[in-house]
mmCIF file of C-alpha atoms and ligand atoms in Angstrom:
data_model
loop_
_atom_site.group_PDB
_atom_site.id
_atom_site.type_symbol
_atom_site.label_atom_id
_atom_site.label_comp_id
_atom_site.label_asym_id
_atom_site.label_seq_id
_atom_site.Cartn_x
_atom_site.Cartn_y
_atom_site.Cartn_z
ATOM 1 C CA UNK A 1 -6.380 -11.215 8.979
ATOM 2 C CA UNK A 2 -4.466 -7.839 8.492
ATOM 3 C CA UNK A 3 -5.842 -4.505 9.323
ATOM 4 C CA UNK A 4 -6.301 -1.542 7.123
ATOM 5 C CA UNK A 5 -7.070 2.220 8.154
ATOM 6 C CA UNK A 6 -7.272 5.183 6.031
ATOM 7 C CA UNK A 7 -8.106 8.654 6.969
ATOM 8 C CA UNK A 8 -8.628 12.183 5.392
ATOM 9 C CA UNK A 9 -9.738 15.219 7.025
ATOM 10 C CA UNK A 10 -8.720 18.228 9.094
ATOM 11 C CA UNK A 11 -6.838 16.402 11.705
ATOM 12 C CA UNK A 12 -3.311 15.052 11.763
ATOM 13 C CA UNK A 13 -3.505 11.780 10.132
ATOM 14 C CA UNK A 14 -0.600 10.074 11.806
ATOM 15 C CA UNK A 15 -2.333 9.758 15.224
ATOM 16 C CA UNK A 16 -5.585 8.482 13.739
ATOM 17 C CA UNK A 17 -3.821 5.966 11.782
ATOM 18 C CA UNK A 18 -1.892 4.564 14.721
ATOM 19 C CA UNK A 19 -4.956 4.561 16.915
ATOM 20 C CA UNK A 20 -6.798 2.718 14.107
ATOM 21 C CA UNK A 21 -3.961 0.133 13.945
ATOM 22 C CA UNK A 22 -4.051 -0.519 17.713
ATOM 23 C CA UNK A 23 -7.688 -1.008 17.522
ATOM 24 C CA UNK A 24 -7.013 -3.999 15.085
ATOM 25 C CA UNK A 25 -4.071 -5.485 16.965
ATOM 26 C CA UNK A 26 -6.133 -8.207 18.273
ATOM 27 C CA UNK A 27 -6.457 -9.937 14.884
ATOM 28 C CA UNK A 28 -2.673 -10.631 14.992
ATOM 29 C CA UNK A 29 0.190 -9.404 12.494
ATOM 30 C CA UNK A 30 3.851 -9.529 11.895
ATOM 31 C CA UNK A 31 4.546 -5.846 10.827
ATOM 32 C CA UNK A 32 3.044 -2.467 10.664
ATOM 33 C CA UNK A 33 3.263 0.744 8.517
ATOM 34 C CA UNK A 34 1.684 4.049 7.466
ATOM 35 C CA UNK A 35 2.070 6.500 4.568
ATOM 36 C CA UNK A 36 0.907 10.176 4.876
ATOM 37 C CA UNK A 37 0.305 12.813 2.203
ATOM 38 C CA UNK A 38 2.931 15.632 3.194
ATOM 39 C CA UNK A 39 4.005 18.845 1.525
ATOM 40 C CA UNK A 40 7.141 16.952 0.535
ATOM 41 C CA UNK A 41 4.980 14.273 -1.046
ATOM 42 C CA UNK A 42 4.299 10.805 0.355
ATOM 43 C CA UNK A 43 6.002 9.734 3.263
ATOM 44 C CA UNK A 44 6.076 5.961 4.396
ATOM 45 C CA UNK A 45 7.387 4.315 7.787
ATOM 46 C CA UNK A 46 7.160 0.822 8.420
ATOM 47 C CA UNK A 47 8.290 -1.619 11.033
ATOM 48 C CA UNK A 48 8.375 -5.308 11.981
ATOM 49 C CA UNK A 49 6.745 -5.942 15.376
ATOM 50 C CA UNK A 50 4.307 -4.243 17.481
ATOM 51 C CA UNK A 51 2.420 -1.061 16.411
ATOM 52 C CA UNK A 52 4.088 0.436 19.560
ATOM 53 C CA UNK A 53 7.403 0.127 17.646
ATOM 54 C CA UNK A 54 6.089 2.035 14.627
ATOM 55 C CA UNK A 55 4.505 4.533 17.225
ATOM 56 C CA UNK A 56 7.713 5.400 18.510
ATOM 57 C CA UNK A 57 9.513 6.073 15.203
ATOM 58 C CA UNK A 58 6.702 8.547 14.056
ATOM 59 C CA UNK A 59 6.259 10.289 17.394
ATOM 60 C CA UNK A 60 9.895 11.422 17.095
ATOM 61 C CA UNK A 61 9.529 12.726 13.438
ATOM 62 C CA UNK A 62 6.270 14.759 13.406
ATOM 63 C CA UNK A 63 4.867 14.020 10.100
ATOM 64 C CA UNK A 64 2.454 16.821 9.052
ATOM 65 C CA UNK A 65 -0.377 15.527 6.985
ATOM 66 C CA UNK A 66 -4.107 15.325 6.930
ATOM 67 C CA UNK A 67 -4.423 12.252 4.713
ATOM 68 C CA UNK A 68 -2.980 8.869 5.188
ATOM 69 C CA UNK A 69 -3.165 5.042 5.197
ATOM 70 C CA UNK A 70 -2.137 2.456 7.704
ATOM 71 C CA UNK A 71 -1.683 -1.396 7.536
ATOM 72 C CA UNK A 72 -0.967 -4.321 9.849
ATOM 73 C CA UNK A 73 0.418 -7.491 7.912
ATOM 74 C CA UNK A 74 -0.021 -11.052 7.969
ATOM 75 C CA UNK A 75 2.560 -12.287 5.395
ATOM 76 C CA UNK A 76 1.444 -14.433 2.649
ATOM 77 C CA UNK A 77 4.164 -13.536 -0.124
ATOM 78 C CA UNK A 78 7.558 -13.035 1.418
ATOM 79 C CA UNK A 79 8.857 -13.130 4.829
ATOM 80 C CA UNK A 80 7.843 -10.879 7.834
ATOM 81 C CA UNK A 81 10.518 -7.994 7.284
ATOM 82 C CA UNK A 82 10.499 -4.371 7.025
ATOM 83 C CA UNK A 83 11.195 -4.358 3.099
ATOM 84 C CA UNK A 84 8.034 -6.546 2.773
ATOM 85 C CA UNK A 85 5.899 -4.455 5.099
ATOM 86 C CA UNK A 86 3.154 -2.354 4.024
ATOM 87 C CA UNK A 87 2.581 0.348 2.559
ATOM 88 C CA UNK A 88 4.245 -0.139 -0.705
ATOM 89 C CA UNK A 89 5.138 2.248 -3.455
ATOM 90 C CA UNK A 90 5.845 2.878 -7.124
ATOM 91 C CA UNK A 91 9.351 3.609 -7.985
ATOM 92 C CA UNK A 92 8.635 7.514 -8.094
ATOM 93 C CA UNK A 93 6.444 7.684 -5.095
ATOM 94 C CA UNK A 94 3.511 8.445 -7.043
ATOM 95 C CA UNK A 95 1.275 5.629 -5.936
ATOM 96 C CA UNK A 96 1.262 4.220 -2.409
ATOM 97 C CA UNK A 97 -0.794 1.195 -1.244
ATOM 98 C CA UNK A 98 -1.780 -1.207 1.605
ATOM 99 C CA UNK A 99 -3.353 -4.596 0.840
ATOM 100 C CA UNK A 100 -5.260 -7.341 2.317
ATOM 101 C CA UNK A 101 -5.361 -10.749 0.497
ATOM 102 C CA UNK A 102 -3.567 -12.428 -2.251
ATOM 103 C CA UNK A 103 -2.602 -11.763 -6.030
ATOM 104 C CA UNK A 104 -2.789 -15.142 -7.533
ATOM 105 C CA UNK A 105 -1.100 -14.286 -10.726
ATOM 106 C CA UNK A 106 1.437 -11.867 -9.429
ATOM 107 C CA UNK A 107 4.607 -13.742 -10.800
ATOM 108 C CA UNK A 108 3.027 -13.368 -14.329
ATOM 109 C CA UNK A 109 2.372 -9.888 -13.642
ATOM 110 C CA UNK A 110 5.835 -9.162 -12.299
ATOM 111 C CA UNK A 111 7.418 -10.542 -15.343
ATOM 112 C CA UNK A 112 5.341 -8.632 -17.429
ATOM 113 C CA UNK A 113 6.259 -5.375 -15.372
ATOM 114 C CA UNK A 114 9.958 -6.270 -15.644
ATOM 115 C CA UNK A 115 9.818 -6.059 -19.248
ATOM 116 C CA UNK A 116 8.071 -2.680 -19.071
ATOM 117 C CA UNK A 117 11.116 -1.521 -17.077
ATOM 118 C CA UNK A 118 9.705 -1.967 -13.535
ATOM 119 C CA UNK A 119 12.194 -3.089 -10.749
ATOM 120 C CA UNK A 120 11.100 -4.541 -7.307
ATOM 121 C CA UNK A 121 12.507 -4.201 -3.829
ATOM 122 C CA UNK A 122 10.366 -6.782 -1.846
ATOM 123 C CA UNK A 123 9.085 -10.217 -2.316
ATOM 124 C CA UNK A 124 5.403 -9.190 -2.148
ATOM 125 C CA UNK A 125 2.512 -9.635 -4.402
ATOM 126 C CA UNK A 126 1.451 -6.197 -3.310
ATOM 127 C CA UNK A 127 4.459 -4.446 -4.854
ATOM 128 C CA UNK A 128 3.476 -6.203 -8.137
ATOM 129 C CA UNK A 129 0.013 -4.908 -7.745
ATOM 130 C CA UNK A 130 1.054 -1.191 -7.070
ATOM 131 C CA UNK A 131 3.422 -1.077 -9.919
ATOM 132 C CA UNK A 132 0.659 -2.547 -12.132
ATOM 133 C CA UNK A 133 -1.463 0.190 -10.851
ATOM 134 C CA UNK A 134 1.324 2.824 -11.548
ATOM 135 C CA UNK A 135 1.558 1.433 -15.200
ATOM 136 C CA UNK A 136 -1.933 2.297 -15.854
ATOM 137 C CA UNK A 137 -1.986 5.458 -13.695
ATOM 138 C CA UNK A 138 0.841 7.064 -16.135
ATOM 139 C CA UNK A 139 -0.885 5.668 -19.358
ATOM 140 C CA UNK A 140 -4.091 7.265 -18.359
ATOM 141 C CA UNK A 141 -2.528 10.712 -17.847
ATOM 142 C CA UNK A 142 -2.882 10.270 -14.005
ATOM 143 C CA UNK A 143 -6.479 8.990 -13.671
ATOM 144 C CA UNK A 144 -6.877 6.907 -10.346
ATOM 145 C CA UNK A 145 -10.248 5.291 -11.653
ATOM 146 C CA UNK A 146 -9.003 4.429 -15.082
ATOM 147 C CA UNK A 147 -5.699 2.973 -13.513
ATOM 148 C CA UNK A 148 -7.588 1.042 -10.739
ATOM 149 C CA UNK A 149 -10.185 -0.566 -13.259
ATOM 150 C CA UNK A 150 -7.406 -1.481 -15.788
ATOM 151 C CA UNK A 151 -5.442 -3.034 -13.224
ATOM 152 C CA UNK A 152 -8.112 -4.748 -11.424
ATOM 153 C CA UNK A 153 -9.076 -6.399 -14.700
ATOM 154 C CA UNK A 154 -5.647 -8.214 -14.648
ATOM 155 C CA UNK A 155 -5.299 -9.083 -11.075
ATOM 156 C CA UNK A 156 -6.704 -12.533 -10.010
ATOM 157 C CA UNK A 157 -7.550 -13.434 -6.593
ATOM 158 C CA UNK A 158 -9.386 -11.919 -3.586
ATOM 159 C CA UNK A 159 -8.289 -8.488 -2.333
ATOM 160 C CA UNK A 160 -8.642 -5.305 -0.676
ATOM 161 C CA UNK A 161 -6.362 -2.358 -1.896
ATOM 162 C CA UNK A 162 -6.314 0.990 -0.217
ATOM 163 C CA UNK A 163 -4.042 3.547 -1.933
ATOM 164 C CA UNK A 164 -2.900 7.236 -2.347
ATOM 165 C CA UNK A 165 -2.045 9.051 -5.344
ATOM 166 C CA UNK A 166 0.441 11.832 -4.887
ATOM 167 C CA UNK A 167 -1.369 14.256 -7.300
ATOM 168 C CA UNK A 168 -4.550 13.707 -5.322
ATOM 169 C CA UNK A 169 -3.373 14.794 -1.826
ATOM 170 C CA UNK A 170 -6.693 14.587 0.032
ATOM 171 C CA UNK A 171 -7.951 11.448 -1.169
ATOM 172 C CA UNK A 172 -7.997 7.905 -0.140
ATOM 173 C CA UNK A 173 -9.075 5.150 -2.680
ATOM 174 C CA UNK A 174 -10.151 1.748 -2.368
ATOM 175 C CA UNK A 175 -11.085 -1.261 -4.184
ATOM 176 C CA UNK A 176 -11.689 -4.987 -3.322
ATOM 177 C CA UNK A 177 -12.942 -8.143 -4.594
ATOM 178 C CA UNK A 178 -14.362 -11.441 -2.504
ATOM 179 C CA UNK A 179 -12.994 -9.602 0.503
HETATM 180 N N1 LIG B 1 -0.128 -10.895 0.301
HETATM 181 C C1 LIG B 1 0.315 -9.697 0.880
HETATM 182 C C2 LIG B 1 1.603 -9.812 1.743
HETATM 183 O O1 LIG B 1 1.963 -10.809 1.873
HETATM 184 C C3 LIG B 1 -0.892 -9.011 2.079
HETATM 185 C C4 LIG B 1 -0.961 -9.917 3.310
HETATM 186 C C5 LIG B 1 -2.025 -9.354 4.305
HETATM 187 O O2 LIG B 1 -3.069 -9.549 4.020
HETATM 188 O O3 LIG B 1 -1.568 -8.863 5.277
HETATM 189 O O4 LIG B 1 2.250 -8.771 1.993
#
């Protein structure tokens, strides 16, 4: 069972996210990652192995931001690797998400997105879901609720997604089904 943490407030997000991920280490995982809203946009850092490895990377960088999401992954689609670790993002870094569960129809959705001009850097069902949400986000004129509602109508499976949208720098969004 993977772990998800999200934070928005007045404190620095990175410390809170790393602390949250450490508290969920007992569940088991193969990789970990965080995303933070910064003045320069959404920043993602991921690492295979222990949360302490991820912590060492972000400690040396001082990623400034008070809104973020984090994830410890148990791979179901794609090997444990940095490219498959969460968070996953849309091509232009507008949408970033972490995910627990499985998108059963990801293959069919992936083919549809390829026809719409999307490309894929990972083997995960999660990246497919992020790009589907991105498609509807853009079609709706950057409306997260409309995008999530439309995307979830097409996604089959049991899941929890926690997301951030670049245009909403202080908000963390969540959606889940049977999870
Ligand atoms: N199906 C996703 C993956 O393989 C999420 C796995 C999880 O729940 O950690 O990346």
